[in-house]
CSV table of C-alpha atoms in Angstrom, one decimal:
chain,number,residue,atom,x,y,z
A,1,UNK,CA,89.7,9.4,223.0
A,2,UNK,CA,91.4,12.4,224.8
A,3,UNK,CA,91.6,15.8,223.3
A,4,UNK,CA,95.4,15.7,223.0
A,5,UNK,CA,95.3,12.3,221.3
A,6,UNK,CA,92.5,13.4,218.9
A,7,UNK,CA,94.6,16.5,218.1
A,8,UNK,CA,97.8,14.5,217.3
A,9,UNK,CA,95.8,12.0,215.1
A,10,UNK,CA,94.3,14.9,213.2
A,11,UNK,CA,97.7,16.6,212.7
A,12,UNK,CA,99.2,13.2,211.5
A,13,UNK,CA,96.3,12.7,209.1
A,14,UNK,CA,96.7,16.3,207.7
A,15,UNK,CA,100.4,15.7,207.4
A,16,UNK,CA,99.8,12.5,205.5
A,17,UNK,CA,97.2,14.1,203.2
A,18,UNK,CA,99.6,17.0,202.5
A,19,UNK,CA,102.5,14.8,201.7
A,20,UNK,CA,100.3,12.7,199.4
A,21,UNK,CA,98.8,15.8,197.7
A,22,UNK,CA,102.2,17.3,197.1
A,23,UNK,CA,104.2,14.2,196.3
A,24,UNK,CA,105.9,14.9,193.0
A,25,UNK,CA,105.5,12.6,190.1
A,26,UNK,CA,108.8,11.2,188.9
A,27,UNK,CA,109.9,12.0,185.3
A,28,UNK,CA,112.9,10.2,184.0
A,29,UNK,CA,115.2,11.6,181.4
A,30,UNK,CA,118.1,9.8,179.7
A,31,UNK,CA,120.8,12.3,178.7
A,32,UNK,CA,124.4,12.6,177.6
A,33,UNK,CA,124.7,16.1,179.0
A,34,UNK,CA,126.9,16.8,182.0
A,35,UNK,CA,125.4,17.4,185.5
A,36,UNK,CA,126.6,21.0,185.4
A,37,UNK,CA,124.1,21.6,182.7
A,38,UNK,CA,121.2,19.3,183.7
A,39,UNK,CA,121.1,20.4,187.3
A,40,UNK,CA,120.5,24.1,186.3
A,41,UNK,CA,117.6,23.2,184.1
A,42,UNK,CA,116.3,20.6,186.5
A,43,UNK,CA,116.1,23.2,189.3
A,44,UNK,CA,114.3,25.7,187.0
A,45,UNK,CA,111.8,23.1,185.8
A,46,UNK,CA,110.9,21.8,189.3
A,47,UNK,CA,110.5,25.4,190.5
A,48,UNK,CA,108.0,26.0,187.6
A,49,UNK,CA,106.4,22.6,188.0
A,50,UNK,CA,106.6,21.5,191.6
A,51,UNK,CA,104.3,18.6,190.8
A,52,UNK,CA,107.1,16.8,189.0
A,53,UNK,CA,110.5,15.4,190.2
A,54,UNK,CA,113.0,15.1,187.3
A,55,UNK,CA,115.3,12.1,187.6
A,56,UNK,CA,118.4,12.3,185.4
A,57,UNK,CA,120.2,9.2,184.0
A,58,UNK,CA,123.5,10.2,182.5
A,59,UNK,CA,124.8,8.0,179.7
A,60,UNK,CA,126.8,8.7,176.6
A,61,UNK,CA,124.8,9.2,173.4
A,62,UNK,CA,125.5,5.7,172.1
A,63,UNK,CA,124.9,4.1,175.5
A,64,UNK,CA,121.7,6.1,175.8
A,65,UNK,CA,120.4,4.8,172.5
A,66,UNK,CA,121.2,1.3,173.5
A,67,UNK,CA,119.5,1.8,176.8
A,68,UNK,CA,116.3,3.1,175.2
A,69,UNK,CA,116.3,0.0,173.0
A,70,UNK,CA,116.8,-2.4,175.9
A,71,UNK,CA,113.9,-1.0,178.0
A,72,UNK,CA,111.5,-0.6,175.1
A,73,UNK,CA,109.3,-3.6,176.1
A,74,UNK,CA,109.0,-2.4,179.7
A,75,UNK,CA,109.7,1.3,179.6
A,76,UNK,CA,110.9,3.0,182.7
A,77,UNK,CA,112.1,6.2,181.0
A,78,UNK,CA,110.3,9.2,179.6
A,79,UNK,CA,112.7,11.2,177.5
A,80,UNK,CA,115.9,11.1,175.6
A,81,UNK,CA,118.0,14.3,175.5
A,82,UNK,CA,121.2,14.7,173.5
A,83,UNK,CA,123.1,16.8,170.9
A,84,UNK,CA,123.2,14.3,168.0
A,85,UNK,CA,120.3,14.4,165.6
A,86,UNK,CA,121.5,11.2,163.9
A,87,UNK,CA,121.0,9.4,167.2
A,88,UNK,CA,117.4,10.5,167.3
A,89,UNK,CA,117.0,9.4,163.7
A,90,UNK,CA,118.1,5.9,164.8
A,91,UNK,CA,115.5,5.8,167.6
A,92,UNK,CA,112.8,7.3,165.3
A,93,UNK,CA,113.3,4.7,162.6
A,94,UNK,CA,113.0,1.9,165.2
A,95,UNK,CA,109.7,3.3,166.5
A,96,UNK,CA,111.1,4.3,169.8
A,97,UNK,CA,110.0,8.0,169.9
A,98,UNK,CA,106.5,9.4,170.6
A,99,UNK,CA,104.9,11.9,168.2
A,100,UNK,CA,104.1,14.4,171.0
A,101,UNK,CA,102.4,17.2,169.1
A,102,UNK,CA,103.7,20.0,171.3
A,103,UNK,CA,103.7,23.7,170.5
A,104,UNK,CA,106.8,25.3,169.1
A,105,UNK,CA,105.5,28.9,169.0
A,106,UNK,CA,108.3,31.5,168.4
A,107,UNK,CA,110.8,28.9,167.1
A,108,UNK,CA,111.6,29.1,163.4
A,109,UNK,CA,111.4,26.1,161.1
A,110,UNK,CA,115.1,26.2,160.3
A,111,UNK,CA,118.5,27.4,161.6
A,112,UNK,CA,120.6,28.1,158.5
A,113,UNK,CA,119.6,25.3,156.1
A,114,UNK,CA,118.8,22.8,158.8
A,115,UNK,CA,115.3,22.0,160.3
A,116,UNK,CA,115.2,22.9,164.0
A,117,UNK,CA,112.5,20.3,164.8
A,118,UNK,CA,112.0,16.9,163.3
A,119,UNK,CA,109.6,17.5,160.3
A,120,UNK,CA,107.7,14.4,161.3
A,121,UNK,CA,107.2,15.6,164.9
A,122,UNK,CA,109.1,12.9,166.8
A,123,UNK,CA,111.8,15.1,168.4
A,124,UNK,CA,112.5,18.8,169.0
A,125,UNK,CA,115.5,21.1,168.8
A,126,UNK,CA,116.1,23.1,172.0
A,127,UNK,CA,119.5,24.6,171.3
A,128,UNK,CA,121.8,25.1,168.3
A,129,UNK,CA,125.2,23.7,168.3
A,130,UNK,CA,128.3,24.3,166.2
A,131,UNK,CA,131.6,22.4,166.2
A,132,UNK,CA,135.1,23.8,166.3
A,133,UNK,CA,138.4,24.4,168.1
A,134,UNK,CA,138.9,25.5,171.7
A,135,UNK,CA,142.3,26.7,173.1
A,136,UNK,CA,143.9,27.7,176.3
A,137,UNK,CA,145.3,31.2,175.8
A,138,UNK,CA,147.9,30.8,178.5
A,139,UNK,CA,149.1,27.4,177.3
A,140,UNK,CA,149.4,28.7,173.7
A,141,UNK,CA,151.4,31.7,174.8
A,142,UNK,CA,153.7,29.6,177.0
A,143,UNK,CA,154.4,27.3,174.1
A,144,UNK,CA,154.8,30.0,171.5
A,145,UNK,CA,151.8,28.8,169.5
A,146,UNK,CA,149.2,30.6,167.5
A,147,UNK,CA,145.7,29.1,167.9
A,148,UNK,CA,144.3,27.0,165.1
A,149,UNK,CA,141.1,28.3,163.5
A,150,UNK,CA,140.6,25.9,160.6
A,151,UNK,CA,140.7,22.0,160.6
A,152,UNK,CA,143.7,22.1,158.3
A,153,UNK,CA,145.6,24.2,160.8
A,154,UNK,CA,145.5,21.3,163.3
A,155,UNK,CA,147.5,19.2,160.9
A,156,UNK,CA,150.6,21.5,161.2
A,157,UNK,CA,153.6,19.9,162.8
A,158,UNK,CA,154.0,22.6,165.4
A,159,UNK,CA,150.8,21.2,167.1
A,160,UNK,CA,152.2,17.7,167.6
A,161,UNK,CA,151.2,16.6,171.1
A,162,UNK,CA,149.1,19.7,171.8
A,163,UNK,CA,145.6,18.6,170.7
A,164,UNK,CA,142.8,16.6,172.4
A,165,UNK,CA,139.6,15.0,171.2
A,166,UNK,CA,137.1,12.3,172.3
A,167,UNK,CA,136.1,9.3,170.2
A,168,UNK,CA,132.9,9.4,168.1
A,169,UNK,CA,132.0,6.0,169.6
A,170,UNK,CA,131.9,7.5,173.0
A,171,UNK,CA,130.4,10.9,172.2
A,172,UNK,CA,127.5,11.9,169.9
A,173,UNK,CA,128.8,15.4,169.6
A,174,UNK,CA,132.2,14.1,168.5
A,175,UNK,CA,130.5,11.8,166.0
A,176,UNK,CA,128.8,14.9,164.5
A,177,UNK,CA,132.1,16.7,164.3
A,178,UNK,CA,133.7,13.8,162.5
A,179,UNK,CA,130.7,13.4,160.1
A,180,UNK,CA,130.6,17.2,159.4
A,181,UNK,CA,134.2,17.1,158.1
A,182,UNK,CA,133.5,14.0,156.1
A,183,UNK,CA,130.5,15.7,154.5
A,184,UNK,CA,132.2,19.1,154.1
A,185,UNK,CA,135.5,17.8,152.6
A,186,UNK,CA,134.4,14.6,151.0
A,187,UNK,CA,134.9,11.0,152.2
A,188,UNK,CA,138.6,10.5,151.3
A,189,UNK,CA,139.8,14.0,152.0
A,190,UNK,CA,137.8,14.2,155.2
A,191,UNK,CA,139.3,11.0,156.5
A,192,UNK,CA,142.8,12.1,155.5
A,193,UNK,CA,142.3,15.3,157.4
A,194,UNK,CA,141.2,13.4,160.5
A,195,UNK,CA,144.3,11.1,160.4
A,196,UNK,CA,146.7,14.1,160.0
A,197,UNK,CA,144.9,15.9,162.8
A,198,UNK,CA,144.9,12.8,165.0
A,199,UNK,CA,148.6,12.4,164.4
A,200,UNK,CA,149.0,15.5,166.6
A,201,UNK,CA,146.7,14.3,169.4
A,202,UNK,CA,147.9,14.2,173.0
A,203,UNK,CA,144.9,12.2,174.0
A,204,UNK,CA,141.6,10.6,172.9
A,205,UNK,CA,139.5,11.2,176.0
A,206,UNK,CA,136.9,8.8,177.5
A,207,UNK,CA,134.0,11.3,177.2
A,208,UNK,CA,133.4,14.5,175.3
A,209,UNK,CA,133.6,16.7,178.4
A,210,UNK,CA,137.1,15.3,179.0
A,211,UNK,CA,138.3,17.5,176.1
A,212,UNK,CA,137.3,20.9,177.6
A,213,UNK,CA,138.5,19.7,181.0
A,214,UNK,CA,141.9,19.0,179.4
A,215,UNK,CA,142.1,22.4,177.8
A,216,UNK,CA,140.9,24.2,180.9
A,217,UNK,CA,143.6,22.6,183.0
A,218,UNK,CA,146.3,22.9,180.4
A,219,UNK,CA,146.8,19.1,179.9
A,220,UNK,CA,146.8,20.0,176.2
A,221,UNK,CA,146.5,23.3,174.5
A,222,UNK,CA,143.7,22.8,172.0
A,223,UNK,CA,140.6,20.7,171.8
A,224,UNK,CA,138.0,19.7,169.2
A,225,UNK,CA,134.7,20.4,170.9
A,226,UNK,CA,131.1,21.4,170.6
A,227,UNK,CA,130.8,25.2,171.0
A,228,UNK,CA,129.0,25.4,174.3
A,229,UNK,CA,131.9,23.6,176.1
A,230,UNK,CA,134.1,26.6,175.2
A,231,UNK,CA,131.5,29.2,176.0
A,232,UNK,CA,130.7,27.8,179.4
A,233,UNK,CA,134.4,27.4,180.3
A,234,UNK,CA,135.1,31.0,179.3
A,235,UNK,CA,132.0,32.2,181.2
A,236,UNK,CA,133.3,30.3,184.3
A,237,UNK,CA,136.6,32.2,184.2
A,238,UNK,CA,139.0,29.8,182.4
A,239,UNK,CA,141.5,31.4,180.0
A,240,UNK,CA,140.0,29.9,176.9
A,241,UNK,CA,138.8,30.9,173.5
A,242,UNK,CA,137.0,29.3,170.5
A,243,UNK,CA,136.7,29.4,166.8
A,244,UNK,CA,134.2,27.9,164.3
A,245,UNK,CA,136.2,26.5,161.3
A,246,UNK,CA,134.7,27.4,157.9
A,247,UNK,CA,133.8,23.7,157.4
A,248,UNK,CA,131.4,23.2,160.3
A,249,UNK,CA,127.7,22.5,160.7
A,250,UNK,CA,125.1,24.3,162.8
A,251,UNK,CA,122.6,21.7,163.9
A,252,UNK,CA,120.1,21.5,166.7
A,253,UNK,CA,120.6,19.6,170.0
A,254,UNK,CA,117.5,17.7,170.6
A,255,UNK,CA,115.0,16.2,173.0
A,256,UNK,CA,112.3,13.6,172.4
A,257,UNK,CA,109.7,11.7,174.4
A,258,UNK,CA,110.3,8.0,174.2
A,259,UNK,CA,107.5,5.7,172.9
A,260,UNK,CA,105.2,4.5,175.7
A,261,UNK,CA,106.7,6.8,178.3
A,262,UNK,CA,106.2,6.0,182.0
A,263,UNK,CA,105.0,9.5,182.7
A,264,UNK,CA,103.7,11.1,179.4
A,265,UNK,CA,102.2,14.2,181.1
A,266,UNK,CA,105.4,14.9,183.0
A,267,UNK,CA,107.5,14.4,179.8
A,268,UNK,CA,105.4,16.8,177.8
A,269,UNK,CA,105.6,19.3,180.7
A,270,UNK,CA,109.4,19.2,180.7
A,271,UNK,CA,109.8,19.5,176.9
A,272,UNK,CA,107.3,22.4,176.8
A,273,UNK,CA,109.2,24.1,179.5
A,274,UNK,CA,112.5,23.7,177.8
A,275,UNK,CA,111.1,25.2,174.6
A,276,UNK,CA,109.4,28.1,176.4
A,277,UNK,CA,111.2,31.5,176.8
A,278,UNK,CA,111.9,30.9,180.5
A,279,UNK,CA,113.3,27.5,179.6
A,280,UNK,CA,115.4,28.9,176.8
A,281,UNK,CA,116.8,31.6,179.1
A,282,UNK,CA,118.3,28.9,181.3
A,283,UNK,CA,120.7,28.2,178.5
A,284,UNK,CA,122.5,31.5,179.3
A,285,UNK,CA,123.6,30.2,182.7
A,286,UNK,CA,127.4,30.3,182.9
A,287,UNK,CA,127.5,26.5,183.4
A,288,UNK,CA,125.6,25.9,180.1
A,289,UNK,CA,126.0,28.8,177.6
A,290,UNK,CA,124.2,27.1,174.7
A,291,UNK,CA,122.6,28.9,171.7
A,292,UNK,CA,118.8,29.0,172.1
A,293,UNK,CA,116.5,28.2,169.2
A,294,UNK,CA,114.1,31.0,170.0
A,295,UNK,CA,115.4,34.2,168.4
A,296,UNK,CA,113.6,36.4,170.9
A,297,UNK,CA,115.7,35.0,173.7
A,298,UNK,CA,118.9,36.6,172.4
A,299,UNK,CA,117.7,40.0,173.7
A,300,UNK,CA,118.9,38.7,177.1
A,301,UNK,CA,122.1,36.9,175.9
A,302,UNK,CA,125.3,37.5,177.7
A,303,UNK,CA,128.1,39.4,175.9
A,304,UNK,CA,130.2,37.4,173.5
A,305,UNK,CA,127.6,34.6,172.8
A,306,UNK,CA,127.0,34.5,169.1
A,307,UNK,CA,123.6,34.7,167.6
A,308,UNK,CA,123.2,32.2,164.8
A,309,UNK,CA,120.0,33.9,163.6
A,310,UNK,CA,122.0,37.1,162.7
A,311,UNK,CA,125.4,35.7,162.0
A,312,UNK,CA,125.0,33.8,158.8
A,313,UNK,CA,128.6,32.7,158.6
A,314,UNK,CA,128.3,30.0,161.2
A,315,UNK,CA,127.7,26.7,159.6
A,316,UNK,CA,127.1,28.1,156.1
A,317,UNK,CA,129.6,25.9,154.3
A,318,UNK,CA,128.0,22.6,155.2
A,319,UNK,CA,124.5,21.5,154.7
A,320,UNK,CA,124.5,18.6,157.1
A,321,UNK,CA,122.8,15.5,155.8
A,322,UNK,CA,121.3,13.7,158.8
A,323,UNK,CA,120.1,10.7,156.7
A,324,UNK,CA,123.6,10.1,155.4
A,325,UNK,CA,125.0,10.4,158.9
A,326,UNK,CA,122.4,8.0,160.4
A,327,UNK,CA,122.8,5.5,157.6
A,328,UNK,CA,126.6,5.0,158.4
A,329,UNK,CA,126.5,6.0,162.1
A,330,UNK,CA,128.2,2.8,163.4
A,331,UNK,CA,130.4,2.4,160.4
A,332,UNK,CA,132.0,5.8,160.9
A,333,UNK,CA,132.5,5.2,164.7
A,334,UNK,CA,134.1,1.8,164.0
A,335,UNK,CA,136.4,3.2,161.4
A,336,UNK,CA,137.6,6.0,163.7
A,337,UNK,CA,138.3,3.6,166.5
A,338,UNK,CA,140.2,1.1,164.3
A,339,UNK,CA,142.2,3.8,162.5
A,340,UNK,CA,142.7,6.3,165.3
A,341,UNK,CA,141.6,5.4,168.8
A,342,UNK,CA,143.0,1.9,169.1
A,343,UNK,CA,146.1,2.6,167.0
A,344,UNK,CA,146.9,6.2,168.1
A,345,UNK,CA,150.5,5.4,169.0
A,346,UNK,CA,151.1,3.8,165.6
A,347,UNK,CA,149.4,6.7,163.8
A,348,UNK,CA,151.3,9.4,165.8
A,349,UNK,CA,154.6,7.7,165.1
A,350,UNK,CA,153.9,7.6,161.4
A,351,UNK,CA,152.7,11.1,161.2
A,352,UNK,CA,155.6,12.4,163.3
A,353,UNK,CA,158.1,10.6,161.0
A,354,UNK,CA,156.5,12.3,158.0
A,355,UNK,CA,156.6,15.7,159.7
A,356,UNK,CA,160.3,15.4,160.4
A,357,UNK,CA,161.1,14.1,156.9
A,358,UNK,CA,159.2,17.0,155.4
A,359,UNK,CA,161.0,19.4,157.7
A,360,UNK,CA,164.4,18.0,156.6
A,361,UNK,CA,163.6,18.3,152.9
A,362,UNK,CA,161.6,21.5,153.0
A,363,UNK,CA,162.6,23.5,149.9
A,364,UNK,CA,165.1,20.8,148.9
A,365,UNK,CA,165.5,19.0,145.6
A,366,UNK,CA,166.0,15.4,146.7
A,367,UNK,CA,163.5,13.7,144.4
A,368,UNK,CA,164.0,10.3,145.9
A,369,UNK,CA,163.3,11.6,149.4
A,370,UNK,CA,160.2,13.4,148.2
A,371,UNK,CA,158.9,10.3,146.5
A,372,UNK,CA,159.3,8.3,149.7
A,373,UNK,CA,157.4,11.0,151.7
A,374,UNK,CA,154.6,11.0,149.1
A,375,UNK,CA,154.3,7.2,149.4
A,376,UNK,CA,154.3,7.4,153.2
A,377,UNK,CA,151.4,10.0,153.0
A,378,UNK,CA,149.4,7.7,150.7
A,379,UNK,CA,149.8,4.8,153.1
A,380,UNK,CA,148.6,6.8,156.0
A,381,UNK,CA,145.6,8.2,154.1
A,382,UNK,CA,144.5,4.9,152.5
A,383,UNK,CA,141.0,3.8,153.4
A,384,UNK,CA,139.8,0.2,153.9
A,385,UNK,CA,136.4,1.0,152.5
A,386,UNK,CA,134.7,3.5,150.0
A,387,UNK,CA,132.0,5.9,150.8
A,388,UNK,CA,129.7,3.8,148.6
A,389,UNK,CA,130.3,0.9,150.9
A,390,UNK,CA,129.6,3.0,154.0
A,391,UNK,CA,126.2,3.9,152.7
A,392,UNK,CA,125.2,0.4,151.4
A,393,UNK,CA,122.6,-0.9,153.8
A,394,UNK,CA,123.7,-4.5,153.4
A,395,UNK,CA,127.3,-3.5,154.4
A,396,UNK,CA,126.4,-0.9,157.1
A,397,UNK,CA,123.9,-3.4,158.6
A,398,UNK,CA,126.7,-5.5,159.9
A,399,UNK,CA,127.6,-2.6,162.2
A,400,UNK,CA,124.9,-2.7,164.8
A,401,UNK,CA,126.9,-1.8,167.9
A,402,UNK,CA,129.6,0.5,169.2
A,403,UNK,CA,132.1,-1.2,171.4
A,404,UNK,CA,133.6,0.6,174.3
A,405,UNK,CA,136.9,-1.3,174.6
A,406,UNK,CA,138.8,-3.6,172.3
A,407,UNK,CA,137.6,-7.1,173.2
A,408,UNK,CA,134.0,-6.1,173.8
A,409,UNK,CA,131.6,-8.6,172.2
A,410,UNK,CA,130.3,-7.5,168.8
A,411,UNK,CA,128.7,-9.3,165.8
A,412,UNK,CA,130.8,-11.8,163.9
A,413,UNK,CA,130.7,-9.9,160.6
A,414,UNK,CA,131.6,-6.6,162.3
A,415,UNK,CA,134.5,-8.3,164.1
A,416,UNK,CA,135.8,-9.8,160.9
A,417,UNK,CA,135.7,-6.5,159.1
A,418,UNK,CA,137.3,-4.6,161.9
A,419,UNK,CA,140.1,-7.2,162.0
A,420,UNK,CA,140.7,-6.7,158.3
A,421,UNK,CA,140.8,-3.0,158.7
A,422,UNK,CA,143.2,-3.2,161.6
A,423,UNK,CA,145.6,-5.4,159.8
A,424,UNK,CA,145.6,-2.9,156.9
A,425,UNK,CA,146.2,0.2,159.0
A,426,UNK,CA,148.9,-1.4,161.2
A,427,UNK,CA,150.8,-2.5,158.2
A,428,UNK,CA,150.3,0.9,156.4
A,429,UNK,CA,151.3,3.0,159.4
A,430,UNK,CA,154.4,0.9,160.0
A,431,UNK,CA,155.5,1.1,156.4
A,432,UNK,CA,154.8,4.8,156.2
A,433,UNK,CA,157.0,5.4,159.3
A,434,UNK,CA,159.7,3.3,157.7
A,435,UNK,CA,159.6,5.2,154.4
A,436,UNK,CA,159.5,8.6,156.1
A,437,UNK,CA,162.5,7.7,158.4
A,438,UNK,CA,164.4,6.6,155.4
A,439,UNK,CA,163.7,9.9,153.6
A,440,UNK,CA,164.7,11.8,156.7
A,441,UNK,CA,168.1,10.0,156.7
A,442,UNK,CA,168.9,11.1,153.2
């Protein structure tokens, strides 16, 4: 063999060995977080751990839970990463998470009254999240509106058509927001609040990040969002601001390693990195702007980002019950879709009719008109089930799936119940509108 040929063979062999030696192991993570966030952390992780290649599968929280269930018998994923602790409870109870035993040094046991990490060790909090109201300052000024800072503010008639939100069946963070109000205000009052707020909606968006996008671009003035959407938009230069209502919860966003992961070592490396100080500091990137769970990290926090470990007012009013939320997870999502998402036009028409009737008779003494308005309000607020039913395992067990569109296949019992609810709310909204319009005409 000639010298040149021997040299080229040797180079080829070394190149092959080098590529084999440095071939990164794939680590697969299923997440509801947007690419703007995941790409920053992915880059930082791979720089710290070049031996791994992180592959991100983006799915909504409910779709991600369903996906983890579907692949459980032949697992091709390693981690689940999302905001909603109740979604992790669903996976944990079905034996689909690994008890990883990783170090959480420097991270407190609780944030407010809520555990940061799963006490049983099946998932970990990596960021704290609160829920509230985001608004576009230019939009509000142009429309002569003051920003809403409490949930009840969003029920005011001047906000009709100016508010956006996503559906809890499409967004785990929105589900937490809905559940927080139900727990903070009580079942009946909480649902009444959601209906009166929804009567002012301009849109129910496809995904949770459609809400900050709508506020950023001025498609609507205010949005109901998880805090980091507002913080990252503001850091990116959009004319937006944000407020935590009094009734809000401060809970951890989480990450867990799925049972029988395809790459357990890689999954543990990623979670450990995310909980480390360098990993926590990535949360300050303008595209992310989430609240770290390691208090020491706040020494490097950008101006304007709240510190939940020193500001005890955030989330103090609600002690979020994750067991209650998990027990009725699908029931709450189905109720919201039947009463709001799929009947938004009917609800808006009824709410607007009441608003106009109340405006007509503000300060007046027409007893008959006021009685009609009160009856219209009762019809809008009426609930098809009680809180006790929502927490009854025999009843809630019928709701095993969140559908994405009307007509999607669901269980027979769930379909029957949703049809009963729908018939009730359609009739109630129509009658409420009729009564309110009658009152307005007096």
